[in-house]
Amino acid sequence: LCCQCGVPIPPNPANMCVGCLRAQVDITEGIPKQGTLHFCKQCERYLQPPGTWIQCTLESRELLALCLKKIKASLSKVRLIDAGFIWTEPHSKRLKLKLTVQKEVINGAVLQQAFVVEYIIQSQMCEDCHRIEAKDFWKAVVQVRQKTLHKKTFYYLEQLILKHRLHQNTLRIKEIHDGLDFYYSSKQQAQKMVDFLQCTVPSRSKSSQRLISHDIHSNVYNYKSTFSVEIVPICKDNVVCLSPKLAQSLGNMSQICVCIRVTSTIHLIDPSTLQIAEIDGNTYWRHPFNSLFHPKQLEEFIIMDINRVQEKKKGAGAGARSNKHTLAEAWVQKTSELNTDHQYFCCTHLGHILNPGDLVLGFDLANCNLNDEFANKMNPHSIPDVVLIKKSYDRTKRQRRRNWKLKELERDREGTDTDDERQYQDFLEDLEEDEAIRKNVNIYRNADVPVESDTDDDGPPRISLAEMLEDLHISQDATGGEGANMMT
């Protein structure tokens, strides 16, 4: 019989039934039934004392381990058998943990008991987010500059940064008139950004540091580092004049060339022979050259007559030729001079897309003053009258049919104007026309624009649905999870 209540029981060392034993002894005594977890809303991490912030989702093993560490000292006198979460409302800022423990009590009897520990989630901003909110605390800055009037290369660089998620560690991104400033909390993160820039765009860099403070007792120095990255001042669709030495080293190509693309190298094409060449950053800084025109000087021409040219005989030491372009000879006339009989003859690399009557944008070299070191020394007969750049389409129609969009970096702007918007539209049109650049950019489907069939063969080039990504928005709740339910 139980020595307390007289109920018949199987023999046990304590000579008491389970109810009386639990009434006499509480093995959970000393174990806290409530606790506190600190959670940062900005980065959605939990504080692991003393100063580590870790990423945990709801009902994860990491979060369970963090909760158990809070009461680890109190559990040293009992044996933990089982631990698991009890479902709570995700937005309640409460976590309930069901624990089962065992302990040896009177005369060697082992008692098992289950209880619930409730944790209250309190908001606390971590140090990293404090620095981001302050916007003035930084240890390193990367200043990216390009001395050019058009921002096509910057728009391309922005998409590469978004694709490779290199903007996540920045404290602040500031846009100024000729570049971007990236602020970082450590020099290593800034150096990683500089290495990425040198691999993706032709550029050169230099670094400096300024002493902020110095502890003479512990020999600790506090520096602010500055990295200056200068991108080559050449953009897509620029007409350039190479030095005679550089043109000869590239396979005896013409000095007047067109830049068809800027990726990790500058891609040039000779419009009179279709000869192509790639110039990296080191080669450019050894043999620098400038753009002869800026995009605002583009003029509209109409194709009066065009003839495709068969394969020209290669000269001595000639380099590779482009397979994606077709050489053609064309007679063109300015749309502003249609009431005259003045026509221009030129060779073009756009023979595969141009037909008589098409509108095309180009530069007039015959009636301009070239202020260039190399162009002024050239034989006037070697300089073409007109260099055609790209076919002209109706911009309004292209914008209306554009069923895709791009993401942008969150940055502090000095103010946008109509010129910036025009340059951004130019970049979007370049994406539609150049498949090589599209491969490096994440293009998202725009659900607001209805899908149209691609039956207009004579219209402007378009991006197919197969090349687009669905824009996903994963909503995260206030306790750091991904919206998953907590289950027992």
Coordinates of C-alpha atoms in Angstrom, one line a residue:
L1 CA 0.0 0.0 0.0
C2 CA 1.1 3.6 -0.6
C3 CA 2.4 5.0 2.6
Q4 CA 0.6 8.3 2.0
C5 CA -2.8 7.5 0.6
G6 CA -3.1 3.7 1.1
V7 CA -3.8 2.9 -2.6
P8 CA -2.5 -0.6 -3.6
I9 CA 0.6 -0.1 -5.9
P10 CA 3.3 -2.3 -7.4
P11 CA 6.3 -2.3 -5.1
N12 CA 8.8 0.6 -5.6
P13 CA 11.7 1.9 -3.6
A14 CA 9.7 5.0 -2.5
N15 CA 6.6 3.0 -1.3
M16 CA 4.5 5.8 -2.8
C17 CA 2.1 6.0 -5.8
V18 CA 3.0 8.3 -8.7
G19 CA 0.5 11.0 -7.6
C20 CA 1.8 11.2 -4.1
L21 CA 5.4 11.1 -5.3
R22 CA 4.8 14.1 -7.6
A23 CA 3.0 15.9 -4.8
Q24 CA 6.0 15.3 -2.5
V25 CA 8.8 15.9 -5.1
D26 CA 9.0 18.4 -8.0
I27 CA 11.9 17.5 -10.2
T28 CA 11.5 20.6 -12.3
E29 CA 12.1 22.9 -9.4
G30 CA 14.8 25.4 -10.2
I31 CA 14.2 25.2 -14.0
P32 CA 12.9 28.5 -15.3
K33 CA 9.5 28.3 -17.0
Q34 CA 9.9 31.5 -18.8
G35 CA 12.7 33.0 -20.9
T36 CA 13.6 35.8 -23.3
L37 CA 15.0 35.6 -26.9
H38 CA 16.3 38.7 -28.6
F39 CA 15.4 39.1 -32.3
C40 CA 16.6 41.7 -34.9
K41 CA 13.8 42.7 -37.2
Q42 CA 16.1 44.1 -39.9
C43 CA 18.3 41.1 -40.6
E44 CA 15.9 38.5 -38.9
R45 CA 18.5 36.9 -36.7
Y46 CA 18.5 35.8 -33.1
L47 CA 21.0 36.7 -30.4
Q48 CA 23.2 33.9 -29.2
P49 CA 24.9 35.3 -26.1
P50 CA 27.2 36.9 -25.6
G51 CA 27.4 38.6 -28.9
T52 CA 26.7 36.3 -31.8
W53 CA 23.7 36.7 -34.1
I54 CA 22.5 33.6 -35.9
Q55 CA 19.9 32.9 -38.6
C56 CA 17.1 30.5 -37.5
T57 CA 13.8 29.6 -39.0
L58 CA 10.8 28.6 -36.9
E59 CA 10.8 25.0 -35.6
S60 CA 14.4 24.5 -36.7
R61 CA 17.0 22.5 -34.9
E62 CA 19.1 25.7 -34.6
L63 CA 16.3 27.6 -32.8
L64 CA 15.7 24.6 -30.5
A65 CA 19.4 24.4 -29.6
L66 CA 19.4 28.2 -28.9
C67 CA 16.4 27.8 -26.6
L68 CA 17.9 24.9 -24.7
K69 CA 21.2 26.8 -24.2
K70 CA 19.2 29.4 -22.3
I71 CA 18.3 26.9 -19.6
K72 CA 21.3 24.6 -20.0
A73 CA 22.7 25.3 -16.5
S74 CA 19.3 24.5 -14.8
L75 CA 19.0 21.1 -16.7
S76 CA 22.3 19.8 -15.3
K77 CA 20.6 18.1 -12.3
V78 CA 18.0 16.3 -14.4
R79 CA 18.2 14.1 -17.5
L80 CA 16.6 15.5 -20.6
I81 CA 14.5 12.9 -22.4
D82 CA 12.7 14.9 -25.1
A83 CA 12.2 18.4 -26.4
G84 CA 10.0 19.9 -29.0
F85 CA 8.0 22.9 -30.0
I86 CA 4.3 23.5 -29.3
W87 CA 2.4 25.4 -32.0
T88 CA 2.0 29.1 -31.4
E89 CA 0.7 31.9 -33.6
P90 CA 3.6 33.0 -35.7
H91 CA 3.0 36.7 -35.0
S92 CA 2.4 36.2 -31.2
K93 CA 6.1 36.6 -30.4
R94 CA 5.9 33.6 -28.2
L95 CA 7.7 30.3 -28.4
K96 CA 6.6 27.3 -26.3
L97 CA 8.9 24.4 -25.7
K98 CA 7.7 21.1 -24.3
L99 CA 10.5 19.3 -22.3
T100 CA 10.4 15.8 -20.7
V101 CA 13.0 15.2 -17.9
Q102 CA 13.9 12.3 -15.6
K103 CA 15.5 12.4 -12.2
E104 CA 16.2 9.9 -9.4
V105 CA 14.3 10.7 -6.3
I106 CA 13.6 8.9 -2.9
N107 CA 15.5 5.6 -2.5
G108 CA 16.5 5.4 -6.2
A109 CA 13.0 5.8 -7.7
V110 CA 13.2 7.4 -11.2
L111 CA 10.5 10.0 -11.8
Q112 CA 9.7 11.4 -15.3
Q113 CA 7.9 14.7 -15.8
A114 CA 6.9 16.9 -18.7
F115 CA 6.6 20.7 -18.5
V116 CA 6.4 23.7 -20.8
V117 CA 8.9 26.6 -21.1
E118 CA 7.6 29.8 -22.7
Y119 CA 10.0 32.2 -24.4
I120 CA 9.1 35.8 -25.1
I121 CA 10.7 37.3 -28.3
Q122 CA 12.0 40.8 -27.7
S123 CA 13.1 43.1 -30.5
Q124 CA 16.7 44.3 -30.4
M125 CA 18.7 45.8 -33.3
C126 CA 22.1 44.1 -33.9
E127 CA 25.3 46.0 -34.3
D128 CA 25.4 45.5 -38.1
C129 CA 21.9 46.9 -38.6
H130 CA 22.8 49.8 -36.2
R131 CA 25.6 50.7 -38.6
I132 CA 23.4 50.4 -41.6
E133 CA 20.7 52.7 -40.0
A134 CA 23.3 55.2 -39.0
K135 CA 24.6 55.4 -42.7
D136 CA 27.7 57.2 -41.5
F137 CA 29.6 54.3 -39.9
W138 CA 31.9 52.8 -42.5
K139 CA 35.4 51.4 -42.6
A140 CA 35.9 51.2 -46.4
V141 CA 34.4 52.8 -49.5
V142 CA 34.6 51.7 -53.1
Q143 CA 34.3 54.7 -55.5
V144 CA 33.4 53.5 -59.0
R145 CA 33.8 56.2 -61.7
Q146 CA 33.5 56.4 -65.5
K147 CA 34.3 59.6 -67.3
T148 CA 31.7 59.4 -70.0
L149 CA 28.3 61.0 -70.8
H150 CA 26.4 57.8 -71.1
K151 CA 25.7 55.3 -68.3
K152 CA 25.2 52.1 -70.3
T153 CA 28.1 50.4 -68.7
F154 CA 26.8 51.4 -65.2
Y155 CA 23.4 50.0 -65.9
Y156 CA 25.0 46.7 -67.1
L157 CA 27.2 46.7 -64.0
E158 CA 24.2 47.2 -61.7
Q159 CA 22.5 44.1 -63.1
L160 CA 25.7 42.0 -62.6
I161 CA 25.9 43.2 -59.0
L162 CA 22.2 42.2 -58.4
K163 CA 22.7 38.8 -60.0
H164 CA 25.7 37.9 -57.9
R165 CA 24.2 39.5 -54.7
L166 CA 27.2 41.7 -54.0
H167 CA 25.1 44.5 -52.7
Q168 CA 23.9 42.6 -49.6
N169 CA 26.9 43.6 -47.4
T170 CA 26.9 47.2 -48.3
L171 CA 26.0 49.8 -45.6
R172 CA 25.0 52.4 -48.1
I173 CA 25.0 52.9 -51.9
K174 CA 25.3 56.5 -53.0
E175 CA 24.8 57.7 -56.6
I176 CA 26.7 60.8 -57.8
H177 CA 27.0 62.5 -61.2
D178 CA 29.7 60.2 -62.7
G179 CA 29.6 57.0 -60.6
L180 CA 28.6 55.1 -57.5
D181 CA 30.0 54.9 -54.0
F182 CA 29.7 51.6 -52.1
Y183 CA 30.2 51.8 -48.3
Y184 CA 31.3 48.7 -46.3
S185 CA 31.9 47.9 -42.6
S186 CA 35.1 46.0 -43.3
K187 CA 38.0 46.4 -45.7
Q188 CA 37.8 42.7 -46.8
Q189 CA 34.2 43.2 -48.2
A190 CA 35.4 46.2 -50.1
Q191 CA 38.3 44.4 -51.6
K192 CA 36.0 41.6 -52.7
M193 CA 33.9 44.2 -54.5
V194 CA 37.0 45.6 -56.2
D195 CA 38.1 42.1 -57.4
F196 CA 34.6 41.5 -58.8
L197 CA 34.7 44.8 -60.7
Q198 CA 38.1 44.1 -62.2
C199 CA 36.8 40.7 -63.5
T200 CA 33.5 42.0 -65.0
V201 CA 34.4 45.4 -66.6
P202 CA 37.7 46.7 -68.0
S203 CA 39.0 49.0 -65.2
R204 CA 41.9 50.0 -63.1
S205 CA 42.0 50.6 -59.3
K206 CA 44.1 52.2 -56.6
S207 CA 43.7 52.3 -52.9
S208 CA 44.5 54.6 -50.0
Q209 CA 43.8 54.7 -46.3
R210 CA 43.4 57.4 -43.6
L211 CA 44.3 56.9 -39.9
I212 CA 41.3 57.6 -37.7
S213 CA 42.7 56.6 -34.3
H214 CA 45.6 54.8 -32.7
D215 CA 45.9 53.1 -29.3
I216 CA 49.5 53.4 -28.3
H217 CA 49.2 51.0 -25.4
S218 CA 47.8 48.0 -27.4
N219 CA 49.3 49.1 -30.8
V220 CA 45.8 49.0 -32.5
Y221 CA 45.3 51.2 -35.5
N222 CA 41.9 52.3 -36.9
Y223 CA 41.9 53.1 -40.6
K224 CA 39.3 54.1 -43.2
S225 CA 40.1 52.7 -46.6
T226 CA 39.2 54.1 -49.9
F227 CA 39.3 52.1 -53.2
S228 CA 39.0 54.1 -56.4
V229 CA 37.9 52.1 -59.5
E230 CA 38.0 53.8 -62.9
I231 CA 36.1 52.1 -65.7
V232 CA 37.3 52.7 -69.3
P233 CA 35.4 55.7 -70.8
I234 CA 34.1 53.7 -73.7
C235 CA 30.4 52.6 -74.0
K236 CA 28.5 50.5 -76.4
D237 CA 27.8 52.1 -79.8
N238 CA 30.7 54.5 -79.5
V239 CA 32.9 55.3 -82.5
V240 CA 36.6 55.2 -81.6
C241 CA 39.9 56.0 -83.3
L242 CA 42.7 53.6 -82.4
S243 CA 46.3 54.5 -82.4
P244 CA 48.2 53.1 -85.4
K245 CA 50.3 50.8 -83.2
L246 CA 47.3 49.3 -81.5
A247 CA 45.4 48.9 -84.7
Q248 CA 48.3 47.1 -86.2
S249 CA 48.7 44.8 -83.2
L250 CA 45.0 43.8 -83.5
G251 CA 45.4 42.4 -87.0
N252 CA 45.9 45.5 -89.2
M253 CA 42.3 46.6 -88.7
S254 CA 41.1 50.1 -89.5
Q255 CA 41.7 52.8 -86.9
I256 CA 38.0 53.9 -87.1
C257 CA 36.0 51.2 -85.3
V258 CA 32.6 50.7 -83.6
C259 CA 32.3 49.4 -80.0
I260 CA 29.5 46.8 -80.2
R261 CA 29.7 45.6 -76.6
V262 CA 31.5 46.2 -73.2
T263 CA 31.7 43.2 -70.9
S264 CA 35.0 42.2 -69.2
T265 CA 36.6 43.5 -72.4
I266 CA 35.9 46.1 -75.1
H267 CA 34.5 44.4 -78.2
L268 CA 35.3 46.4 -81.4
I269 CA 34.3 45.8 -85.0
D270 CA 35.7 47.3 -88.2
P271 CA 32.6 48.3 -90.2
S272 CA 34.5 48.2 -93.5
T273 CA 35.9 44.6 -93.1
L274 CA 33.8 43.0 -90.2
Q275 CA 37.1 42.3 -88.4
I276 CA 36.6 42.1 -84.7
A277 CA 38.9 42.5 -81.7
E278 CA 38.7 42.5 -77.9
I279 CA 40.7 44.9 -75.8
D280 CA 41.1 44.3 -72.0
G281 CA 41.7 46.9 -69.4
N282 CA 45.5 46.6 -69.3
T283 CA 45.8 47.0 -73.0
Y284 CA 43.5 50.0 -73.0
W285 CA 45.5 51.8 -70.3
R286 CA 48.7 51.2 -72.2
H287 CA 47.2 52.5 -75.5
P288 CA 44.3 54.8 -74.5
F289 CA 41.8 56.1 -77.0
N290 CA 38.7 58.2 -76.8
S291 CA 35.2 58.2 -78.2
L292 CA 34.9 60.5 -81.2
F293 CA 31.2 61.3 -80.5
H294 CA 28.7 61.2 -77.7
P295 CA 25.2 59.6 -78.1
K296 CA 23.5 63.0 -78.5
Q297 CA 25.3 63.5 -81.8
L298 CA 23.6 60.5 -83.4
E299 CA 21.8 61.5 -86.6
E300 CA 19.0 59.7 -88.4
F301 CA 19.6 58.4 -91.9
I302 CA 17.4 56.6 -94.4
I303 CA 18.7 53.7 -96.5
M304 CA 18.4 54.7 -100.2
D305 CA 20.1 51.6 -101.6
I306 CA 22.1 48.7 -100.1
N307 CA 24.1 45.9 -101.5
R308 CA 25.4 42.9 -99.6
V309 CA 29.1 42.3 -100.2
Q310 CA 30.6 38.9 -100.6
E311 CA 33.5 37.8 -98.5
K312 CA 36.4 40.2 -98.9
K313 CA 39.9 38.9 -99.2
K314 CA 41.8 39.1 -96.0
G315 CA 44.8 41.3 -95.8
A316 CA 48.2 40.2 -94.4
G317 CA 48.0 39.5 -90.7
A318 CA 44.2 40.1 -90.6
G319 CA 42.4 38.9 -87.5
A320 CA 39.1 37.1 -87.0
R321 CA 35.8 38.3 -88.6
S322 CA 32.4 38.4 -87.1
N323 CA 29.9 35.7 -88.2
K324 CA 26.9 37.5 -86.7
H325 CA 27.2 40.6 -89.0
T326 CA 26.9 41.0 -92.8
L327 CA 29.1 43.4 -94.7
A328 CA 27.2 45.8 -97.0
E329 CA 27.7 48.9 -99.1
A330 CA 24.9 51.5 -98.7
W331 CA 23.8 54.9 -100.0
V332 CA 22.2 56.8 -97.2
Q333 CA 20.6 60.3 -96.9
K334 CA 19.9 62.3 -93.8
T335 CA 16.2 62.6 -92.9
S336 CA 16.8 66.3 -92.3
E337 CA 18.1 66.6 -95.9
L338 CA 15.3 64.8 -97.8
N339 CA 14.5 67.8 -99.9
T340 CA 18.1 67.7 -101.3
D341 CA 20.0 65.3 -103.5
H342 CA 22.9 65.0 -101.1
Q343 CA 23.7 61.3 -100.4
Y344 CA 26.5 59.5 -98.6
F345 CA 28.2 56.3 -99.4
C346 CA 29.4 54.0 -96.6
C347 CA 30.3 50.5 -95.6
T348 CA 28.3 49.0 -92.8
H349 CA 28.4 45.9 -90.6
L350 CA 24.5 45.9 -90.4
G351 CA 23.8 44.4 -93.7
H352 CA 21.8 41.5 -92.1
I353 CA 19.1 43.8 -90.7
L354 CA 19.0 46.8 -93.1
N355 CA 16.8 47.1 -96.2
P356 CA 16.1 50.1 -98.5
G357 CA 13.8 52.5 -96.8
D358 CA 14.8 51.6 -93.2
L359 CA 15.8 54.3 -90.7
V360 CA 19.2 54.0 -89.1
L361 CA 21.2 56.0 -86.6
G362 CA 24.7 56.9 -87.3
F363 CA 27.5 59.5 -87.1
D364 CA 28.3 62.0 -89.8
L365 CA 32.2 62.2 -90.1
A366 CA 32.2 64.2 -93.3
N367 CA 30.7 67.3 -91.9
C368 CA 32.2 67.4 -88.4
N369 CA 35.3 68.7 -86.7
L370 CA 37.2 65.7 -85.2
N371 CA 39.1 66.8 -82.2
D372 CA 41.1 63.6 -81.7
E373 CA 44.9 63.0 -81.5
F374 CA 44.9 60.0 -83.8
A375 CA 42.1 61.0 -86.2
N376 CA 43.8 64.3 -87.0
K377 CA 46.9 62.4 -88.2
M378 CA 45.0 59.9 -90.4
N379 CA 44.8 60.1 -94.2
P380 CA 41.5 61.9 -95.0
H381 CA 40.7 59.3 -97.6
S382 CA 40.8 56.6 -94.9
I383 CA 38.1 58.2 -92.8
P384 CA 34.6 57.1 -93.8
D385 CA 31.9 59.8 -94.5
V386 CA 29.3 58.0 -92.4
V387 CA 29.4 55.3 -89.7
L388 CA 26.1 53.5 -89.1
I389 CA 25.5 52.3 -85.6
K390 CA 22.1 50.7 -85.2
K391 CA 18.7 50.4 -86.8
S392 CA 16.1 52.8 -85.6
Y393 CA 12.7 51.7 -84.3
D394 CA 9.6 53.4 -82.9
R395 CA 10.5 53.8 -79.2
T396 CA 7.0 54.4 -78.0
K397 CA 5.8 51.1 -79.5
R398 CA 8.7 49.2 -78.0
Q399 CA 8.0 50.5 -74.5
R400 CA 4.3 49.6 -74.8
R401 CA 5.1 46.0 -75.9
R402 CA 7.8 45.5 -73.3
N403 CA 6.5 42.7 -71.1
W404 CA 9.6 42.4 -68.9
K405 CA 11.4 44.4 -66.3
L406 CA 14.7 44.6 -64.4
K407 CA 15.5 45.1 -60.7
E408 CA 17.4 48.1 -59.4
L409 CA 19.8 48.8 -56.6
E410 CA 18.4 50.7 -53.6
R411 CA 20.7 53.7 -53.5
D412 CA 20.7 57.4 -52.5
R413 CA 20.1 59.5 -55.6
E414 CA 21.0 63.1 -56.2
G415 CA 18.0 63.4 -58.5
T416 CA 17.0 61.9 -61.8
D417 CA 16.3 63.9 -65.0
T418 CA 14.9 63.1 -68.4
D419 CA 18.4 62.4 -69.8
D420 CA 18.8 59.5 -67.2
E421 CA 15.5 58.1 -68.3
R422 CA 16.5 58.2 -72.0
Q423 CA 19.8 56.5 -71.2
Y424 CA 18.0 53.8 -69.3
Q425 CA 15.6 53.2 -72.2
D426 CA 18.7 52.9 -74.5
F427 CA 20.1 50.2 -72.2
L428 CA 16.8 48.3 -72.3
E429 CA 16.8 48.4 -76.1
D430 CA 20.4 47.1 -76.1
L431 CA 19.3 44.1 -74.0
E432 CA 16.6 43.3 -76.6
E433 CA 19.0 43.5 -79.5
D434 CA 22.1 41.8 -77.9
E435 CA 21.7 38.2 -76.8
A436 CA 25.3 38.1 -75.4
I437 CA 24.6 40.8 -72.8
R438 CA 21.2 39.2 -71.9
K439 CA 22.9 36.1 -70.7
N440 CA 24.5 38.0 -67.8
V441 CA 21.4 39.7 -66.7
N442 CA 18.4 38.5 -64.7
I443 CA 15.2 39.5 -66.7
Y444 CA 11.9 39.2 -64.9
R445 CA 8.4 38.7 -66.3
N446 CA 6.2 41.8 -66.0
A447 CA 2.7 40.5 -65.2
D448 CA 1.2 43.9 -65.8
V449 CA 1.8 43.8 -69.5
P450 CA -0.2 41.2 -71.5
V451 CA 1.7 38.6 -73.5
E452 CA 1.6 39.1 -77.2
S453 CA 2.4 36.7 -80.0
D454 CA 5.8 37.2 -81.7
T455 CA 4.3 37.3 -85.2
D456 CA 5.7 40.7 -86.1
D457 CA 8.9 39.7 -87.9
D458 CA 9.6 43.2 -89.2
G459 CA 9.2 44.8 -85.8
P460 CA 11.9 45.5 -83.3
P461 CA 13.7 42.6 -81.6
R462 CA 12.1 41.2 -78.5
I463 CA 13.0 39.0 -75.6
S464 CA 11.3 35.6 -75.5
L465 CA 9.4 34.3 -72.5
A466 CA 11.9 31.5 -72.2
E467 CA 14.6 34.0 -71.2
M468 CA 12.5 35.6 -68.4
L469 CA 12.3 34.7 -64.7
E470 CA 9.3 34.8 -62.5
D471 CA 9.6 37.5 -59.9
L472 CA 9.2 35.8 -56.5
H473 CA 8.2 37.6 -53.3
I474 CA 8.6 35.4 -50.2
S475 CA 6.8 36.9 -47.3
Q476 CA 8.6 36.4 -43.9
D477 CA 6.8 36.7 -40.6
A478 CA 7.9 38.8 -37.6
T479 CA 9.6 35.9 -35.8
G480 CA 12.2 35.2 -38.5
G481 CA 10.6 32.2 -40.2
E482 CA 9.5 31.7 -43.7
G483 CA 5.8 31.4 -42.9
A484 CA 6.0 27.7 -42.0
N485 CA 3.7 26.4 -39.3
M486 CA 5.0 25.3 -35.9
M487 CA 3.9 21.8 -35.2
T488 CA 4.2 19.7 -32.0

